[in-house]
mmCIF file of C-alpha atoms in Angstrom:
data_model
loop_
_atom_site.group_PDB
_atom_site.id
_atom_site.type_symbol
_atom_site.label_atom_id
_atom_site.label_comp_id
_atom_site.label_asym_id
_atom_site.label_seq_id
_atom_site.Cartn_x
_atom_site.Cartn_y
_atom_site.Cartn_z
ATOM 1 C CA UNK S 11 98.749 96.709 105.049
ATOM 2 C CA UNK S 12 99.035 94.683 101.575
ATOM 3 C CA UNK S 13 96.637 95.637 98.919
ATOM 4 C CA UNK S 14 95.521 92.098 97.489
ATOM 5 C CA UNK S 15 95.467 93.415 93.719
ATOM 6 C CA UNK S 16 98.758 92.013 91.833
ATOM 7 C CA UNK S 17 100.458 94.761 89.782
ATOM 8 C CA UNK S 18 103.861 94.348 87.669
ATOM 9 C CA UNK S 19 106.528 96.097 89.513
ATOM 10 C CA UNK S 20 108.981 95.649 86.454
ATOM 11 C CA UNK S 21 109.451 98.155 83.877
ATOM 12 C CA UNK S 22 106.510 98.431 81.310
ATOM 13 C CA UNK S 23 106.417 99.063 77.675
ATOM 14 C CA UNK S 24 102.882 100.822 78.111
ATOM 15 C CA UNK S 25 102.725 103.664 76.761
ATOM 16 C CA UNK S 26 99.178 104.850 78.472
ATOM 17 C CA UNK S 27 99.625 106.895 81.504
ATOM 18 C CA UNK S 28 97.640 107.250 84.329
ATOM 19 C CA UNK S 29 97.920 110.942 85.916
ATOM 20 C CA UNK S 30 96.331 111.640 89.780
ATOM 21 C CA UNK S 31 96.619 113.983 92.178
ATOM 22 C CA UNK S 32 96.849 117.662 91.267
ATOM 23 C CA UNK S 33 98.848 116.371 88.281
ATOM 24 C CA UNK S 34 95.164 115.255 86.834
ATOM 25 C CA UNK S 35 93.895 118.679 86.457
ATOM 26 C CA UNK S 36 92.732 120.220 82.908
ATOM 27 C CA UNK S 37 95.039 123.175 83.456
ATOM 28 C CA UNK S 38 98.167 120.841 83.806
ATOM 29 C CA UNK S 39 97.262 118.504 81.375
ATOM 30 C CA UNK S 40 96.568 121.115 78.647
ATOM 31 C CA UNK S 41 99.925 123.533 79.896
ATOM 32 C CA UNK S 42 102.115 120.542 79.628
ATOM 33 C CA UNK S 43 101.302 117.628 77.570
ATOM 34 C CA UNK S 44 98.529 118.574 75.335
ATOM 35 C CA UNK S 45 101.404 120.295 72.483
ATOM 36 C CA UNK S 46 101.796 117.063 70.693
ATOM 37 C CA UNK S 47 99.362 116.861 68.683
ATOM 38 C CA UNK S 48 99.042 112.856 68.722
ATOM 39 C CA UNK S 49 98.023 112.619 72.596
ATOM 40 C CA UNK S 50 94.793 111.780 73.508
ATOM 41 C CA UNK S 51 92.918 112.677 76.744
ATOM 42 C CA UNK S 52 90.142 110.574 78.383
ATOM 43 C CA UNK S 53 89.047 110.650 81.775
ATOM 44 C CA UNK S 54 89.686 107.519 83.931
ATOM 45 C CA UNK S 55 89.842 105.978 87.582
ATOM 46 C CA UNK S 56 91.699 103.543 89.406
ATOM 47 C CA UNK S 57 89.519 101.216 91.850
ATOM 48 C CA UNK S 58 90.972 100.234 95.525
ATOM 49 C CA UNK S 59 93.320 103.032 95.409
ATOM 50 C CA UNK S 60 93.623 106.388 96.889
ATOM 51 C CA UNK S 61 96.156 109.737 95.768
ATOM 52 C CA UNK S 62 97.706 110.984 98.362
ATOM 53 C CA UNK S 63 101.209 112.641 99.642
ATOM 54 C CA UNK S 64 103.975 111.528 101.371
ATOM 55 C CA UNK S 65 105.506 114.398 103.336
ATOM 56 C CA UNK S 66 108.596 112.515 103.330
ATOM 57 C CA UNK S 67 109.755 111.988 99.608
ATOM 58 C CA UNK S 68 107.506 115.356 99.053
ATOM 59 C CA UNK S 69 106.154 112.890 96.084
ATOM 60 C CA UNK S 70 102.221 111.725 95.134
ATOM 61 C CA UNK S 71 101.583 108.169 95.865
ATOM 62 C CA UNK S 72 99.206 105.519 95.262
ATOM 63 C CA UNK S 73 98.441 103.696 98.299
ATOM 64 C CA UNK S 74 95.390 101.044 98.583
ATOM 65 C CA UNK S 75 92.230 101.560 99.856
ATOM 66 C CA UNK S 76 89.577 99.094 99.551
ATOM 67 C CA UNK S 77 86.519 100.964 98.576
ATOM 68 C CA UNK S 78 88.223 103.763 97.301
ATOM 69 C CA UNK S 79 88.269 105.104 93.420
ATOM 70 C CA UNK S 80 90.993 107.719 92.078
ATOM 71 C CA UNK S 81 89.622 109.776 89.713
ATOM 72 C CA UNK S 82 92.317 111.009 86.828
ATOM 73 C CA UNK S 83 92.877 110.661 83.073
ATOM 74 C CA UNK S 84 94.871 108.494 81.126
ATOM 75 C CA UNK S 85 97.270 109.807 78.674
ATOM 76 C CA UNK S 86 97.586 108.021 74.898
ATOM 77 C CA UNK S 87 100.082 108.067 72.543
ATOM 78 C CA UNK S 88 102.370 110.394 74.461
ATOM 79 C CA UNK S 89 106.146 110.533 73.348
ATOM 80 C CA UNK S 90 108.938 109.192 75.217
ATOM 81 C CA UNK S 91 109.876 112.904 76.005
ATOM 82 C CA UNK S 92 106.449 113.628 77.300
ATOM 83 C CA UNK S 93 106.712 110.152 79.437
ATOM 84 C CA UNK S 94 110.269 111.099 80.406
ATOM 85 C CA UNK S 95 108.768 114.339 82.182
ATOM 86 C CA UNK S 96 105.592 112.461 83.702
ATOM 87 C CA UNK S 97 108.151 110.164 85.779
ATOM 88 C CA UNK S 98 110.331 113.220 86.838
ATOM 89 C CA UNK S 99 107.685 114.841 88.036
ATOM 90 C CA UNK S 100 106.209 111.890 89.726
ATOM 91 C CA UNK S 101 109.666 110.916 90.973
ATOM 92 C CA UNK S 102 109.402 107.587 91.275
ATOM 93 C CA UNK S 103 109.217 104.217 90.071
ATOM 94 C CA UNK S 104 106.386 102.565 87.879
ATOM 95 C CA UNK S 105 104.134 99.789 87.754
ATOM 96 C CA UNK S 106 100.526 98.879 85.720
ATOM 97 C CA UNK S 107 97.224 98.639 87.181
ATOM 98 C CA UNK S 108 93.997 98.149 85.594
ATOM 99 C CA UNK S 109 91.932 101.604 85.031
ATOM 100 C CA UNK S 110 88.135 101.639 83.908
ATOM 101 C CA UNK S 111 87.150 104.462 81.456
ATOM 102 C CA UNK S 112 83.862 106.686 81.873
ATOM 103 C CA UNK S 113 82.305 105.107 78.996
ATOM 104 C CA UNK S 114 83.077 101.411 80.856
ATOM 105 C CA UNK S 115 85.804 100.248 79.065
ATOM 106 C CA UNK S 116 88.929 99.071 80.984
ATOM 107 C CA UNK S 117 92.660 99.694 79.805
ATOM 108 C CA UNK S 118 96.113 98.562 81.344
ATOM 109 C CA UNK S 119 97.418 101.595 82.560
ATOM 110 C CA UNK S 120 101.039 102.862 83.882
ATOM 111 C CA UNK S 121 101.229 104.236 87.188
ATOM 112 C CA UNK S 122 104.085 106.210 89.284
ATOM 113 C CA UNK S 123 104.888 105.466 93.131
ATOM 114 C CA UNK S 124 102.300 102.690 93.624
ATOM 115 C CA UNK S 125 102.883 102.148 97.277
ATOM 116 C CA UNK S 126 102.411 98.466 99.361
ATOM 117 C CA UNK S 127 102.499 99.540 102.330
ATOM 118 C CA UNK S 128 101.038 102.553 104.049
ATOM 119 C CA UNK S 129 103.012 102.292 107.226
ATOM 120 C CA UNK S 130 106.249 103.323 105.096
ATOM 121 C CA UNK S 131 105.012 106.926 104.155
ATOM 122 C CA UNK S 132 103.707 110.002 106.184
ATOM 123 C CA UNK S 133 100.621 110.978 103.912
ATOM 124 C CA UNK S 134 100.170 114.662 104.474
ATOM 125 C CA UNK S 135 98.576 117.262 102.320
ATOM 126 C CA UNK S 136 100.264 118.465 99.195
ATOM 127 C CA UNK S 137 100.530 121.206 97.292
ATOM 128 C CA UNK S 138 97.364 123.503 96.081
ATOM 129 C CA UNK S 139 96.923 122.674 92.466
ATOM 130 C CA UNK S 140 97.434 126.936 91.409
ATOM 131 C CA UNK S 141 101.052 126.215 93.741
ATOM 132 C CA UNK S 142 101.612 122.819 91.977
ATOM 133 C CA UNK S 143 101.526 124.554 88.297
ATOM 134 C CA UNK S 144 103.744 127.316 89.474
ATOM 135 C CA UNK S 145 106.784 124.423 90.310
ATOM 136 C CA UNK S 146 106.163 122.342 87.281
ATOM 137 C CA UNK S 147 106.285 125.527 85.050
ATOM 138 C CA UNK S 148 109.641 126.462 86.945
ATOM 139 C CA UNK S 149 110.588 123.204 86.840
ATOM 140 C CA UNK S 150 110.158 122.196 83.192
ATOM 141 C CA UNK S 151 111.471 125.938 82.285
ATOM 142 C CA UNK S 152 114.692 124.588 84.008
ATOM 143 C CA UNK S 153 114.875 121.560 82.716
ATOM 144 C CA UNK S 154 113.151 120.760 79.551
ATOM 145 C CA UNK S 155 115.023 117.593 78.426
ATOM 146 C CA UNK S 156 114.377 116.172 82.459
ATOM 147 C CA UNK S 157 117.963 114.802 82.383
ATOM 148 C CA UNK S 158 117.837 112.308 85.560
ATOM 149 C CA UNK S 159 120.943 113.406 86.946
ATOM 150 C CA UNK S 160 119.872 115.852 89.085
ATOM 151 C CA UNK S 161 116.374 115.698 88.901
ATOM 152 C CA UNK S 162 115.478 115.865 92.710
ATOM 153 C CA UNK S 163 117.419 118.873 93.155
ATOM 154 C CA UNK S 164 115.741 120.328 90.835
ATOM 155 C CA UNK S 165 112.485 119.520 91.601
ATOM 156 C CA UNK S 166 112.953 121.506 95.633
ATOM 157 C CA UNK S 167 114.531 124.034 93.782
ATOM 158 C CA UNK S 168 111.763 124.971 91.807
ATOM 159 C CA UNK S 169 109.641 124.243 95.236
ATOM 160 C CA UNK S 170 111.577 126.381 96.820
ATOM 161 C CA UNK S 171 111.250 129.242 94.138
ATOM 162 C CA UNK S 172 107.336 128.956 94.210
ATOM 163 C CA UNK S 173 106.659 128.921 97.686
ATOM 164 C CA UNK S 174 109.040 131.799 98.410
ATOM 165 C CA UNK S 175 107.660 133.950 95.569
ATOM 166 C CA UNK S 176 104.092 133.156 96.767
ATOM 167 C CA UNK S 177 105.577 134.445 100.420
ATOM 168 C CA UNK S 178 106.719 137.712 98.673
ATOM 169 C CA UNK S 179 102.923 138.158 97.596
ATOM 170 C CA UNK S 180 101.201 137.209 100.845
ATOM 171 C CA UNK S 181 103.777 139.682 102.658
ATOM 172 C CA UNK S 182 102.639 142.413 99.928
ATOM 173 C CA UNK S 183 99.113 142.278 100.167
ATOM 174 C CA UNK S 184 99.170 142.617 104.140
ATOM 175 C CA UNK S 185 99.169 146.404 103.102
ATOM 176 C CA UNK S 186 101.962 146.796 105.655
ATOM 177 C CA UNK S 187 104.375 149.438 104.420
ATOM 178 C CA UNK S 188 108.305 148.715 104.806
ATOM 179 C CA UNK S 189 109.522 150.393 108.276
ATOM 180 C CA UNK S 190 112.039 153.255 108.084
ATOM 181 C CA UNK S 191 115.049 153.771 108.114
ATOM 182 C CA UNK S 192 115.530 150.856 105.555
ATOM 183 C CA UNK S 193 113.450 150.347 102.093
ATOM 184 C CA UNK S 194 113.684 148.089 99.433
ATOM 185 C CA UNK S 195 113.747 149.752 96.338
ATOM 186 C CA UNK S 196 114.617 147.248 93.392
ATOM 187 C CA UNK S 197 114.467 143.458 94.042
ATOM 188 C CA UNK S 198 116.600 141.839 90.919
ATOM 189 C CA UNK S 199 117.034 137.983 90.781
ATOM 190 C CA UNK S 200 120.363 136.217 89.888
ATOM 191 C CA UNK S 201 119.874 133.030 90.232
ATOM 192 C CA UNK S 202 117.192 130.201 90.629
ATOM 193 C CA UNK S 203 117.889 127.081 91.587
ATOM 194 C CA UNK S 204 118.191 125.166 95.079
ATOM 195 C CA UNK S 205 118.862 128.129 96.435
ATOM 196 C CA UNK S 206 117.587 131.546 95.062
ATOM 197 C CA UNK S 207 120.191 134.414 95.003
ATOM 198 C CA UNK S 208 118.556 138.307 94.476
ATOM 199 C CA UNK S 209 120.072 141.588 94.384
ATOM 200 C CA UNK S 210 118.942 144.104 96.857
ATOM 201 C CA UNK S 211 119.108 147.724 96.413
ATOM 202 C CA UNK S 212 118.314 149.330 99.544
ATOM 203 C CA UNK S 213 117.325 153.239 100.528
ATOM 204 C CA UNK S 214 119.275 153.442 104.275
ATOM 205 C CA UNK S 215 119.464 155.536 107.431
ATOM 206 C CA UNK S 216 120.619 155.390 110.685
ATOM 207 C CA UNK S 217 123.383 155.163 113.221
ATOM 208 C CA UNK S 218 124.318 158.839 113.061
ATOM 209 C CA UNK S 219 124.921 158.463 108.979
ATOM 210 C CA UNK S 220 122.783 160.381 106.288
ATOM 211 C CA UNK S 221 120.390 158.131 104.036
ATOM 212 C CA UNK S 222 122.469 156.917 101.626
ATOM 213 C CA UNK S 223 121.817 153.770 99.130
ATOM 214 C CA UNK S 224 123.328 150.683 99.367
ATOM 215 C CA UNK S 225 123.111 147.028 97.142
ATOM 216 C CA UNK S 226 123.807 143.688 98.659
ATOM 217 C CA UNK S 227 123.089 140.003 97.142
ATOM 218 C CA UNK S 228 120.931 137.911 99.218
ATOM 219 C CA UNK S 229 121.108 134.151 99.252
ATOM 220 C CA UNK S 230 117.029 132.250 100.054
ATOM 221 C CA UNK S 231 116.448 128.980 100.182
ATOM 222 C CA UNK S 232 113.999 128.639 102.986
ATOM 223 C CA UNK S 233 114.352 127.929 107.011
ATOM 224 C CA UNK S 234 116.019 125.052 108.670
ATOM 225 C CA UNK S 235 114.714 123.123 111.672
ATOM 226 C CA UNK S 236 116.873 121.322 113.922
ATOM 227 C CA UNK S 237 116.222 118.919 116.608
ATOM 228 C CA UNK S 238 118.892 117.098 119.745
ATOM 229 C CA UNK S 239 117.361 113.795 121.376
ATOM 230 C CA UNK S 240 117.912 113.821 124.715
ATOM 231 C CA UNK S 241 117.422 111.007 127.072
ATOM 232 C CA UNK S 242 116.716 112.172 130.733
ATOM 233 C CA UNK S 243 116.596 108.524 132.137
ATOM 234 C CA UNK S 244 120.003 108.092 130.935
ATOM 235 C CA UNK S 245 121.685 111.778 130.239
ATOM 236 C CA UNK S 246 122.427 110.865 126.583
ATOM 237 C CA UNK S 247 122.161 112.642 123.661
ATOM 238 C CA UNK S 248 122.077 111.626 119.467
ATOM 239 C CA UNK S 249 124.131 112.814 117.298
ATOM 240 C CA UNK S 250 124.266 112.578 113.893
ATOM 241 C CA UNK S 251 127.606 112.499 111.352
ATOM 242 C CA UNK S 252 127.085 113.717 107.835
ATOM 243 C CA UNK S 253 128.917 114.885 104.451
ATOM 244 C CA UNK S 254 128.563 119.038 104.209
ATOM 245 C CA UNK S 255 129.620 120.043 100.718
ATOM 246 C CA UNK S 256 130.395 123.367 102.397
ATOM 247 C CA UNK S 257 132.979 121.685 104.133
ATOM 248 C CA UNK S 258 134.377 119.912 101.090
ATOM 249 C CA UNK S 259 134.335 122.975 99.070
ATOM 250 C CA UNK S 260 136.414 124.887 101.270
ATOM 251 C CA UNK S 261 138.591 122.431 102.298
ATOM 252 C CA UNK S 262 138.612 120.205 99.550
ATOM 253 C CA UNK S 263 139.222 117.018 101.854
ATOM 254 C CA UNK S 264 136.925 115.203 104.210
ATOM 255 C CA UNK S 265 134.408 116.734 104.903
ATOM 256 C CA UNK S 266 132.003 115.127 107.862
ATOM 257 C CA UNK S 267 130.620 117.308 110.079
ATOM 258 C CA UNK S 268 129.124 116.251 113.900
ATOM 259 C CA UNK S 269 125.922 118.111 115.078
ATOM 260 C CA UNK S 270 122.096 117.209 115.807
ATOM 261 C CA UNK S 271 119.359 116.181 112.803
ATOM 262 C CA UNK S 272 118.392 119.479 111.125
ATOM 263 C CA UNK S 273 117.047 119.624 107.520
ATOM 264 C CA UNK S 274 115.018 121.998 105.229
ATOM 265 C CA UNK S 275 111.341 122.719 106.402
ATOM 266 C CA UNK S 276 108.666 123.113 103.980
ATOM 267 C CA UNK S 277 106.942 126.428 104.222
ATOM 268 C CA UNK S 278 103.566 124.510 104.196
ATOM 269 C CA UNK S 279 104.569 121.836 106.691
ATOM 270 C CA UNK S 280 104.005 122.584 110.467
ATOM 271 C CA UNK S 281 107.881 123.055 111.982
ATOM 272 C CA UNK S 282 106.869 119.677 114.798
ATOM 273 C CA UNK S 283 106.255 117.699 111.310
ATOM 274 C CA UNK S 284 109.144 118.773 109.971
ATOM 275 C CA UNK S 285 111.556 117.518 113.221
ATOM 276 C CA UNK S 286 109.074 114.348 113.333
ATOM 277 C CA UNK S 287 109.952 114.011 109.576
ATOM 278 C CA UNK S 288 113.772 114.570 110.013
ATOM 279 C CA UNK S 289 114.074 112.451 113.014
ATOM 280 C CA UNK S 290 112.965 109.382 111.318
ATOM 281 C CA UNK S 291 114.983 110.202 108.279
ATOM 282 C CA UNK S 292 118.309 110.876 109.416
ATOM 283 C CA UNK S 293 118.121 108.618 112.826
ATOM 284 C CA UNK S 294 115.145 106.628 113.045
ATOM 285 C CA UNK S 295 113.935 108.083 116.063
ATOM 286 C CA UNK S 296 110.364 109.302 117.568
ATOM 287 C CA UNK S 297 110.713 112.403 119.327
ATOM 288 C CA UNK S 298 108.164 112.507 122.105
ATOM 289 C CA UNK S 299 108.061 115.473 122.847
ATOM 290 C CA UNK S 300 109.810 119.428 122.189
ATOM 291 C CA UNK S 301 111.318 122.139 124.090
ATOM 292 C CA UNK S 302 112.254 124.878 121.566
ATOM 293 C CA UNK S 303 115.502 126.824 121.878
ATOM 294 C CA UNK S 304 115.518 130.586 121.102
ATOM 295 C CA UNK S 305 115.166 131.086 116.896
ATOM 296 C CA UNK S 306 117.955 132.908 115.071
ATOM 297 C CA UNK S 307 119.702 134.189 111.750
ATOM 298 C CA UNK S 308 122.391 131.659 110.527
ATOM 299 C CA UNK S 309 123.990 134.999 108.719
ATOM 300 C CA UNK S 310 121.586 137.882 108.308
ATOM 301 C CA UNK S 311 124.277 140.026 106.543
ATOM 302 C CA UNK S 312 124.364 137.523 103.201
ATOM 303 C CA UNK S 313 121.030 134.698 103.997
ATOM 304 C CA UNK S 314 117.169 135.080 104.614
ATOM 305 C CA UNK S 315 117.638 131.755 106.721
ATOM 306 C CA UNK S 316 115.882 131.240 109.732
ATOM 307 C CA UNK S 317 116.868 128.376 112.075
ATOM 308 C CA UNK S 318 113.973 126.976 114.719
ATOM 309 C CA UNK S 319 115.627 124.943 117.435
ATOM 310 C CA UNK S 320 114.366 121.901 119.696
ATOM 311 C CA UNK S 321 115.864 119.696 122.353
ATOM 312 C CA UNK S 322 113.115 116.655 121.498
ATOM 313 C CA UNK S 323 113.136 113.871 124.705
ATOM 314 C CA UNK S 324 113.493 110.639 123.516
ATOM 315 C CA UNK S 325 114.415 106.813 124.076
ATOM 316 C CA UNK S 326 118.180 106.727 123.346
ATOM 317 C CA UNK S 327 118.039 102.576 124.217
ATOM 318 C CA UNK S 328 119.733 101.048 121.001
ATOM 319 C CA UNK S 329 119.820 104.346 119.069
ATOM 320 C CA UNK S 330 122.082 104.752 116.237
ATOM 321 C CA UNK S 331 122.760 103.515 112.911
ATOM 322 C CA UNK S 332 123.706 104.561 109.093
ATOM 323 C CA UNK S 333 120.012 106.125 107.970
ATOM 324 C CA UNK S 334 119.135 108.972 105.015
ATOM 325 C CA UNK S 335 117.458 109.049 102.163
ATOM 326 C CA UNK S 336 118.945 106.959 99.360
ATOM 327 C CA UNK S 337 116.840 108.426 96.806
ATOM 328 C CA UNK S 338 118.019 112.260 97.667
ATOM 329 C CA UNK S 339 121.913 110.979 98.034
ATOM 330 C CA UNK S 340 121.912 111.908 101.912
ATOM 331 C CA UNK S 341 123.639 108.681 104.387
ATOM 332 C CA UNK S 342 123.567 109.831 108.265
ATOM 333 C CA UNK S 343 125.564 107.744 110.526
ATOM 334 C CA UNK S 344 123.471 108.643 113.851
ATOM 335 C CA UNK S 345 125.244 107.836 117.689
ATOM 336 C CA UNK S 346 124.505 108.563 120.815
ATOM 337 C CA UNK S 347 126.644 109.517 123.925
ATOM 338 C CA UNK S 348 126.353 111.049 127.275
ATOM 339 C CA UNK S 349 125.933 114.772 127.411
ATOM 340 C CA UNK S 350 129.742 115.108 129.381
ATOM 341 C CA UNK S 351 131.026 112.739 126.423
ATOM 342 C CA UNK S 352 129.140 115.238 123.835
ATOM 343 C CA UNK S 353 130.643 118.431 126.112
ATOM 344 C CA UNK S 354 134.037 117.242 125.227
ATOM 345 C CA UNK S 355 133.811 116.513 121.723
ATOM 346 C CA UNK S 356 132.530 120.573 121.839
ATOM 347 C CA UNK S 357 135.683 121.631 123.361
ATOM 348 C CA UNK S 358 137.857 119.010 121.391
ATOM 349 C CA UNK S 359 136.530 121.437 118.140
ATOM 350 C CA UNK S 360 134.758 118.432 116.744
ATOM 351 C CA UNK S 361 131.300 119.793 116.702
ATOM 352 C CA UNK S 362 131.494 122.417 113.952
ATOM 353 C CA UNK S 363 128.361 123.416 113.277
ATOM 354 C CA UNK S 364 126.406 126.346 114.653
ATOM 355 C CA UNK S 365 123.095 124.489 115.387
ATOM 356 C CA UNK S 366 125.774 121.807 117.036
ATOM 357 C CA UNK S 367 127.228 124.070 119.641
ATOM 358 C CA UNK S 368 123.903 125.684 119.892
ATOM 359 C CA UNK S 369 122.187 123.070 120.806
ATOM 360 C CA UNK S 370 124.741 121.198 123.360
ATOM 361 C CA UNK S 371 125.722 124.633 125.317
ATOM 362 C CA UNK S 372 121.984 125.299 125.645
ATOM 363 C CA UNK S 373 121.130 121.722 127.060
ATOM 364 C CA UNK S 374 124.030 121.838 129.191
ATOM 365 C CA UNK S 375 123.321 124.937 130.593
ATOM 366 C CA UNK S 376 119.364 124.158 130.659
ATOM 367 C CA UNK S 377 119.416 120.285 131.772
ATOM 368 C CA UNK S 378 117.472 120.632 134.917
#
């Protein structure tokens, strides 16, 4: 689907900005660009465009829609600091369309992530806007001068933050009291980042030993979803060989790792959209349909990670490829073998990852 309005694709000198999407709201717009004293507000809307999200670059779009009007405002006279934090919180590139103001007037106006063509996103639901100010405050708190290098990272780890301290709430106001014999009794945080490290001091008792009080660091940074194609016409599965800085770090050498796709799953994103979404990013596969594997604790004694599991049936004919997202730095080189062919790379010791041998013991033990 091509929208039939041109727009310049090539970088723009315009220094008006067009803001949708929760990004549009009076609380944002006052909290975060409103302290130079220069900018000017003023409500607009695009024609023959719609906001929406795209589940898979977690990112607001513009994608056409005849018909349709986005309602936003335009930003004026911003600096090049303020437009340096508008694009890394968009993440994306920019292009200019032509906005109309309430008063009738029309302006040239830059937009971020003006899409073509609908069929390359998964539009989803984003953020609520009261979630959306909680990551851009974390976010800009982080990194005030948005230095590009890392911004993505940054960006999910502030995500990440938010949506587990808005967890913490909606686990508080249950009114369920902590079970005995353990009981949290100071929470501090060490870190916030990707990954959010706390210190736990606990009150403990049990297994024959009086109550006694113990502290332990915890490592958070969400639960991971995992997912191995399997083809019953032809007894094959996918697998998918990746770069695990784990691996490097430890080893300081190569560092590929062989096991099924698996990623991150967002805490407001059903876990089936999350192996749909994964699927087509590391191996361009459709996963028709899901037979989940018992859940577990990657390391309950240091992480809060969960892992759900699936064996997802599939077409295997002409699988494979080098896939990932360029934009996050991820490349997946995806192949598929038989099961007995997968088996052996398992007791070669080339399948070194715990969702890896989870998954192929399971299947092979399960096929029927």
């Amino acid at each position: 689907m091509t929208h039939g309005t041109s727009h310049d694709l090539s970088s723009s000198r315009s220094r008006v900005v067009f803001l949708h999407g929760f990004l549009s709201s009076a609380e944002v717009v006052s909290k975060f660009f409103l302290n130079e004293r220069s900018i000017r507000v003023t409500k607009a809307s695009v024609k023959d465009f719609d906001s929406a999200y795209d589940h898979v670059t977690e990112r607001l779009v513009l994608v056409p829609c005849r018909g349709k009007e986005t309602h936003g405002v335009i930003l004026e006279g911003a600096s090049s600091l303020t437009i340096n934090r508008i694009s890394e919180v968009y993440r994306g590139e920019s292009c200019e369309l032509n906005s109309q103001l309430d008063d009738g007037r029309r302006k040239r106006v830059l937009c971020f992530n003006v899409i073509d063509h609908v069929q390359k996103i998964d539009l989803g639901v984003g953020p609520s806007e009261k979630l959306a100010i909680d990551i851009l405050e974390r976010y800009l708190f982080d990194n005030p001068t948005c230095a590009p290098y890392s911004r993505d990272r940054r960006w999910k780890g502030a995500m990440l933050h938010c949506l587990q301290r808005v967890m913490r709430k909606e686990e508080k106001s249950t009114g369920e009291s902590l079970s005995l014999p353990e009981q949290a009794i100071e929470i501090e945080p060490i870190f916030r980042g990707y990954l959010s490290v706390d210190d736990l001091k606990m009150r403990v008792e049990g297994l024959g030993l009086p109550e006694r009080e113990v502290r332990r660091s915890v490592a958070s940074w969400g639960d991971m979803v995992f997912v191995l194609p399997y083809d019953p016409a032809s007894r094959r599965v996918l697998l998918i060989k990746q770069f695990r800085p784990g691996k490097f770090m430890r080893e300081n050498g190569p560092a590929l790792c062989v096991g099924p796709i698996g990623g991150r799953r967002d805490r407001e994103e059903a876990i089936a959209e999350t192996v749909k979404r994964e699927a087509l990013e590391e191996a361009g596969l459709e996963i028709q349909r899901l037979h989940g594997l018992p859940g577990y604790y990657t390391s309950p004694g240091l992480s809060t990670e969960h892992v759900f599991g699936f064996i997802g049936e599939a077409n295997l004919a002409g699988a494979g490829g080098t896939y990932g997202l360029k934009w996050e730095g991820e490349e997946t080189n995806a192949f598929a073998v038989s099961l007995n062919e997968a088996m052996q790379l398992v007791a070669n010791g080339d399948v070194e990852t715990s969702h890896g041998l989870i998954s192929l013991l399971y299947l092979a033990h399960h096929e029927e």
